[in-house]
mmCIF file of C-alpha atoms in Angstrom:
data_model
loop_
_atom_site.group_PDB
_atom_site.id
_atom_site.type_symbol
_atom_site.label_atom_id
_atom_site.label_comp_id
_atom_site.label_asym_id
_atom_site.label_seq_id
_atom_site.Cartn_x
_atom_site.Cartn_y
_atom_site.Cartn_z
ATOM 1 C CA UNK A 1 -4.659 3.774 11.576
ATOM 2 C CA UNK A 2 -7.871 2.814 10.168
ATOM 3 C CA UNK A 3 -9.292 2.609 6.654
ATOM 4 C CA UNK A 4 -11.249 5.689 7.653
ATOM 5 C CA UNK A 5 -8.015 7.830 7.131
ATOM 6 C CA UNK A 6 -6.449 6.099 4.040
ATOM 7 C CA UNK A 7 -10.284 6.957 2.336
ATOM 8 C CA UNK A 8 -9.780 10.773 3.178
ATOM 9 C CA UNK A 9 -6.449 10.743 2.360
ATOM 10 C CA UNK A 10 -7.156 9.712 -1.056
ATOM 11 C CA UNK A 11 -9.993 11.691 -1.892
ATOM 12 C CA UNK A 12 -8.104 14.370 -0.567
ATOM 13 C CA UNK A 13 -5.919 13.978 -3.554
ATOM 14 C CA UNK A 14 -8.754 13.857 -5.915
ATOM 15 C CA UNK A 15 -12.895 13.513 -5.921
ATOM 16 C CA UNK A 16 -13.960 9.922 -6.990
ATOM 17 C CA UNK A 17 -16.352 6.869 -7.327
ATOM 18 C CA UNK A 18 -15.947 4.171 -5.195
ATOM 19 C CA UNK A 19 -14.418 2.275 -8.407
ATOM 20 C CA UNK A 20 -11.923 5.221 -8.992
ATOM 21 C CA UNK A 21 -11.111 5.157 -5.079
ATOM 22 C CA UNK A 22 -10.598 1.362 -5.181
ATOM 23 C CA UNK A 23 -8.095 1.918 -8.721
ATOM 24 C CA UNK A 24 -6.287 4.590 -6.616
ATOM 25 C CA UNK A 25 -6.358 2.629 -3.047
ATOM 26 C CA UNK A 26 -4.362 -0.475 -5.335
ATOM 27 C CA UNK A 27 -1.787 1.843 -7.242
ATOM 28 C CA UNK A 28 -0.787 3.196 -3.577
ATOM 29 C CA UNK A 29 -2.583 2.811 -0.510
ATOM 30 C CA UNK A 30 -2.706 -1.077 -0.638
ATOM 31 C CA UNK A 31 1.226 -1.635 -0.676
ATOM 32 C CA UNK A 32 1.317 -0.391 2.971
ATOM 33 C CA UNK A 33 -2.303 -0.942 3.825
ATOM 34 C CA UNK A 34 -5.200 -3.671 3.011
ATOM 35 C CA UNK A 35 -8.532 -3.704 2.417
ATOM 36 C CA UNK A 36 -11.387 -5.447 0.217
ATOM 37 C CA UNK A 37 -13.773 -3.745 -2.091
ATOM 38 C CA UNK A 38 -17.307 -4.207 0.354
ATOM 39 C CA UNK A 39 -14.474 -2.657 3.185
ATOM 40 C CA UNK A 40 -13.934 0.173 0.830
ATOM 41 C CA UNK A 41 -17.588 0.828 -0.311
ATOM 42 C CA UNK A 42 -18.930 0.492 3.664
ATOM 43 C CA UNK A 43 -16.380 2.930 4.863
ATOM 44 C CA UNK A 44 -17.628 5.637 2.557
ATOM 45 C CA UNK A 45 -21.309 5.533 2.817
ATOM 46 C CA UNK A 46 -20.021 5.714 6.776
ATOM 47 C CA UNK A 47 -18.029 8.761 5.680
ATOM 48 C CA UNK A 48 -20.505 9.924 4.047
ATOM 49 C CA UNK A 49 -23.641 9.441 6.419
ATOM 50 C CA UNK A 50 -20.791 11.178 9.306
ATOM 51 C CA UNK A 51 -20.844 14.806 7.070
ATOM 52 C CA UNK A 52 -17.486 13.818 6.242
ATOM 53 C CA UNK A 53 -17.706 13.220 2.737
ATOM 54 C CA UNK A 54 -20.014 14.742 -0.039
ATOM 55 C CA UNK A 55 -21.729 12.505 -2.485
ATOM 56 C CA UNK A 56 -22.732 13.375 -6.625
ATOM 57 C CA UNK A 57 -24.509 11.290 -8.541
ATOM 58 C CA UNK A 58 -23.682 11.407 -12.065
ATOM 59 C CA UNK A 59 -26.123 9.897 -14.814
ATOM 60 C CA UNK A 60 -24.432 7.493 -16.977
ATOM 61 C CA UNK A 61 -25.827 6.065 -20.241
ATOM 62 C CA UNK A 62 -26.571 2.632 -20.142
ATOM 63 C CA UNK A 63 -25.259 2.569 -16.490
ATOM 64 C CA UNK A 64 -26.541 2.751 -13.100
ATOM 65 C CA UNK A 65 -26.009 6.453 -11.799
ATOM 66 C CA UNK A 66 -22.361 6.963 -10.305
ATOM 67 C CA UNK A 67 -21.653 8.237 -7.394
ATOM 68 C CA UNK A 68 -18.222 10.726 -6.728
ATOM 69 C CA UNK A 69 -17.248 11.248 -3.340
ATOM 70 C CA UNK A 70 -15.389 14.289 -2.028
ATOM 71 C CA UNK A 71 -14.395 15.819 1.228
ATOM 72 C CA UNK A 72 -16.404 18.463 2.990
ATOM 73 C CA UNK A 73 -14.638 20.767 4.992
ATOM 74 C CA UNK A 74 -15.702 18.726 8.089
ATOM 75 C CA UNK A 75 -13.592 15.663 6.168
ATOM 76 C CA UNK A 76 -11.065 17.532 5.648
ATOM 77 C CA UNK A 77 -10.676 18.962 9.289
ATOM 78 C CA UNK A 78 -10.888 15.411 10.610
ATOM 79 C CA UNK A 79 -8.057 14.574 8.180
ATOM 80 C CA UNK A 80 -5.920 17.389 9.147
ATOM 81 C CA UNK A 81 -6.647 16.554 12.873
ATOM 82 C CA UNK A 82 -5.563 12.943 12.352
ATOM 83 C CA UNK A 83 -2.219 13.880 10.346
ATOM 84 C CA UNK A 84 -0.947 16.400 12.854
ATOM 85 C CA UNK A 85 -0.865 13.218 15.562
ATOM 86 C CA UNK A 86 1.949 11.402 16.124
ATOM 87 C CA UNK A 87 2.253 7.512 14.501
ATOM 88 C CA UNK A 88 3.278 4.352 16.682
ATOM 89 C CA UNK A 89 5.792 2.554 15.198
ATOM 90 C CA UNK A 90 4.429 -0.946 14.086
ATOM 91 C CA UNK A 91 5.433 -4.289 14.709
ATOM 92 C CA UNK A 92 6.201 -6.333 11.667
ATOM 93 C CA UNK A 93 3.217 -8.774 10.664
ATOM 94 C CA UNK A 94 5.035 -10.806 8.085
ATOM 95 C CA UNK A 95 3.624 -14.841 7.668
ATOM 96 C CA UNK A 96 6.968 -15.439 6.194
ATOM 97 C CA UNK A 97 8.504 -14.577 9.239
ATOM 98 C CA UNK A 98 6.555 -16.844 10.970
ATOM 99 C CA UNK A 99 6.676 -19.840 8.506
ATOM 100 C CA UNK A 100 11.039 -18.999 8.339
ATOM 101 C CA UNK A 101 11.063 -18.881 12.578
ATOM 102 C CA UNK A 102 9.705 -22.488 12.440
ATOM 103 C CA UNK A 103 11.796 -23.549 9.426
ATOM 104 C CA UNK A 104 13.879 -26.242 11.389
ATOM 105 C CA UNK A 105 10.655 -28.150 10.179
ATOM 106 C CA UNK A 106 11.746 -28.114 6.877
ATOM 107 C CA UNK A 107 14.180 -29.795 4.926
ATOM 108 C CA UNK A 108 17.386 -27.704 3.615
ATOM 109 C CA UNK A 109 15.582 -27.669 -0.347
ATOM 110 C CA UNK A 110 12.376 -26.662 1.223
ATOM 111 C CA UNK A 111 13.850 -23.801 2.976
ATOM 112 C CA UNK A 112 15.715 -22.795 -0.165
ATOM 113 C CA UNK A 113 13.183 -23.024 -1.662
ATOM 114 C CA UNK A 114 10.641 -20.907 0.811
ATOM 115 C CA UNK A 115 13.247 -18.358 0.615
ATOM 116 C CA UNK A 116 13.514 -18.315 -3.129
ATOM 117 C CA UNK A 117 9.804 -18.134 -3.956
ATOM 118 C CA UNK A 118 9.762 -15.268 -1.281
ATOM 119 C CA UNK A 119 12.762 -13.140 -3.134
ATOM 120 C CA UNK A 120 10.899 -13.842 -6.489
ATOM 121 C CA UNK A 121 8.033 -11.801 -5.337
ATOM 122 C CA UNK A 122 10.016 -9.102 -3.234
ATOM 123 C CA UNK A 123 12.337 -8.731 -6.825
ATOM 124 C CA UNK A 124 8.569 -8.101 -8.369
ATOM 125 C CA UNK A 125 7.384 -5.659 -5.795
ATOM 126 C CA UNK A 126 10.668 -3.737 -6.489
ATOM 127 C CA UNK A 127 10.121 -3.539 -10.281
ATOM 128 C CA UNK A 128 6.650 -2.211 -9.747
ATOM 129 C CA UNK A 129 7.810 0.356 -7.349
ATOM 130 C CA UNK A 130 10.848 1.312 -9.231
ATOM 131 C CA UNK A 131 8.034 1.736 -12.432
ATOM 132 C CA UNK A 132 5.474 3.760 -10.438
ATOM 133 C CA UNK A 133 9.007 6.057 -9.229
ATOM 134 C CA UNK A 134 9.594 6.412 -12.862
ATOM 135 C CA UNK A 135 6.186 7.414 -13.176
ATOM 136 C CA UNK A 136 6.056 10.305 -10.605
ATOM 137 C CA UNK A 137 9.358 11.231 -11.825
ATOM 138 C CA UNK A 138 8.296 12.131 -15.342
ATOM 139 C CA UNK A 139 4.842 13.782 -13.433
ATOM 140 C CA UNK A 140 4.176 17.601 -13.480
ATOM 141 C CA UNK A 141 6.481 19.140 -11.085
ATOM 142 C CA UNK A 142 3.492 21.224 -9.181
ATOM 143 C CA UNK A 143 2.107 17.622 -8.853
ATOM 144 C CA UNK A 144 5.194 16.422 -7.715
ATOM 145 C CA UNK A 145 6.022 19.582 -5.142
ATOM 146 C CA UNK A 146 2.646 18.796 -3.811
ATOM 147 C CA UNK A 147 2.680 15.004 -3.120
ATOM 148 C CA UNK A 148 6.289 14.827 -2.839
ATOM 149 C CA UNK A 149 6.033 13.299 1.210
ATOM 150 C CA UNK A 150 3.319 10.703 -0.442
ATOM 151 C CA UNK A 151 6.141 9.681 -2.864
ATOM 152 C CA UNK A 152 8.096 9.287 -0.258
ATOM 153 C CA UNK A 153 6.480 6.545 1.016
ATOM 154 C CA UNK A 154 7.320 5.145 -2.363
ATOM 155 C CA UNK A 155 10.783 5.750 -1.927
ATOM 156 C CA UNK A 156 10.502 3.929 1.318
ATOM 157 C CA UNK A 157 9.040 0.708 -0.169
ATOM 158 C CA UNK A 158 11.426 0.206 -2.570
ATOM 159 C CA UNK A 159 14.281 0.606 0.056
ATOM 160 C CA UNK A 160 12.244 -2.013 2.022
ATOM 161 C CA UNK A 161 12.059 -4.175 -1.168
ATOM 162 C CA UNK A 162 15.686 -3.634 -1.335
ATOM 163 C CA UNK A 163 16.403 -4.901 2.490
ATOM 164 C CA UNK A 164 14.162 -7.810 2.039
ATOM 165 C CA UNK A 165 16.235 -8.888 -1.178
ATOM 166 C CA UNK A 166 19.650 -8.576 0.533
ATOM 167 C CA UNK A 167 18.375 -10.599 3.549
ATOM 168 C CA UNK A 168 16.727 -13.335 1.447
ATOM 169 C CA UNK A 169 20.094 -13.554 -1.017
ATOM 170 C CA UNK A 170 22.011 -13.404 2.189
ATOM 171 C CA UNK A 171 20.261 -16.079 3.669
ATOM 172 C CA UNK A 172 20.111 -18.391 0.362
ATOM 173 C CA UNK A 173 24.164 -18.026 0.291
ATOM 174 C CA UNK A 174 24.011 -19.519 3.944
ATOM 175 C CA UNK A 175 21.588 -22.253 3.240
ATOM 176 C CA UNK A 176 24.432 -23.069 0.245
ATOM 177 C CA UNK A 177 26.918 -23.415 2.464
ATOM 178 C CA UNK A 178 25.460 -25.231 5.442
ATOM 179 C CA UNK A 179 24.645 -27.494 2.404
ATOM 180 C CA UNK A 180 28.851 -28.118 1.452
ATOM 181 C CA UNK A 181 29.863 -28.497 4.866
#
């Protein structure tokens, strides 16, 4: 996947600025995908310059003009297009991972403690989630009939939030016993 796709996808949903994509992009988008601001802003005047996306500038008092994207029926086509094809599962590109498989480096409180700070921000994520559910829960239900596979993907990352707390409490209860014995 590219940021191309997550772009149309989102203005799919709903014409905006590059500021309103980049609000939008962090409330959804970013917990399964990344990308910076300049990424963001470059990939739509590339949209944009490709017929894919329409551009509006709207006079602001006070403010430099703003500019709201939308899709133009060639965006949306491409979109389509790319939805229809089947996904590649993805390999896992966790640093944790990678910091835990070389944790014989580390003294037992140092790995506890790795694996502690790592559940306190995996018990965050899931509050957040759990919130935005709560959120599209109490949404219009024509809003939530229409985006109900994109809440899915919700649903999915607090199940992975879920996993990664029951591994990491798992593997704390280990580290406290390898520590008695």
């Amino acid at each position: 996947m590219s940021l191309r796709f997550a772009v149309l996808t989102l203005l799919d949903i709903e014409p905006g600025s590059g500021y309103d994509l980049k609000r939008r992009f962090e409330r959804s988008v970013s917990h399964f995908w990344s990308a910076s601001h300049q990424q963001m802003y470059r990939e739509l005047h590339k949209l944009h310059q490709e017929g894919l996306l329409d551009c509006e500038e709207q006079t602001q008092a006070g403010k430099p003009d703003k500019k709201v994207y939308s899709l133009t029926e060639l965006g949306r086509a491409e979109l389509r297009e790319w939805v229809i094809q089947p996904s590649a599962p993805q390999k896992i590109r966790e640093p944790f991972l990678v910091r835990m498989f070389a944790g014989h480096n580390l003294s037992r409180d140092e790995q506890r403690d790795a694996v502690e700070a790592q559940l306190h921000q995996h018990r965050a994520s899931l509050q957040n989630y759990q919130e935005q559910n709560e959120r599209v829960l109490k949404s219009d239900t024509a809003l939530q009939e229409r985006y109900w596979l994109a809440h899915q993907t919700l649903l999915f990352g607090i199940e992975a939030e879920k996993t990664w707390i029951r591994w990491a409490e798992g593997l704390l209860e280990e580290l406290e016993e390898s520590v008695k014995t």
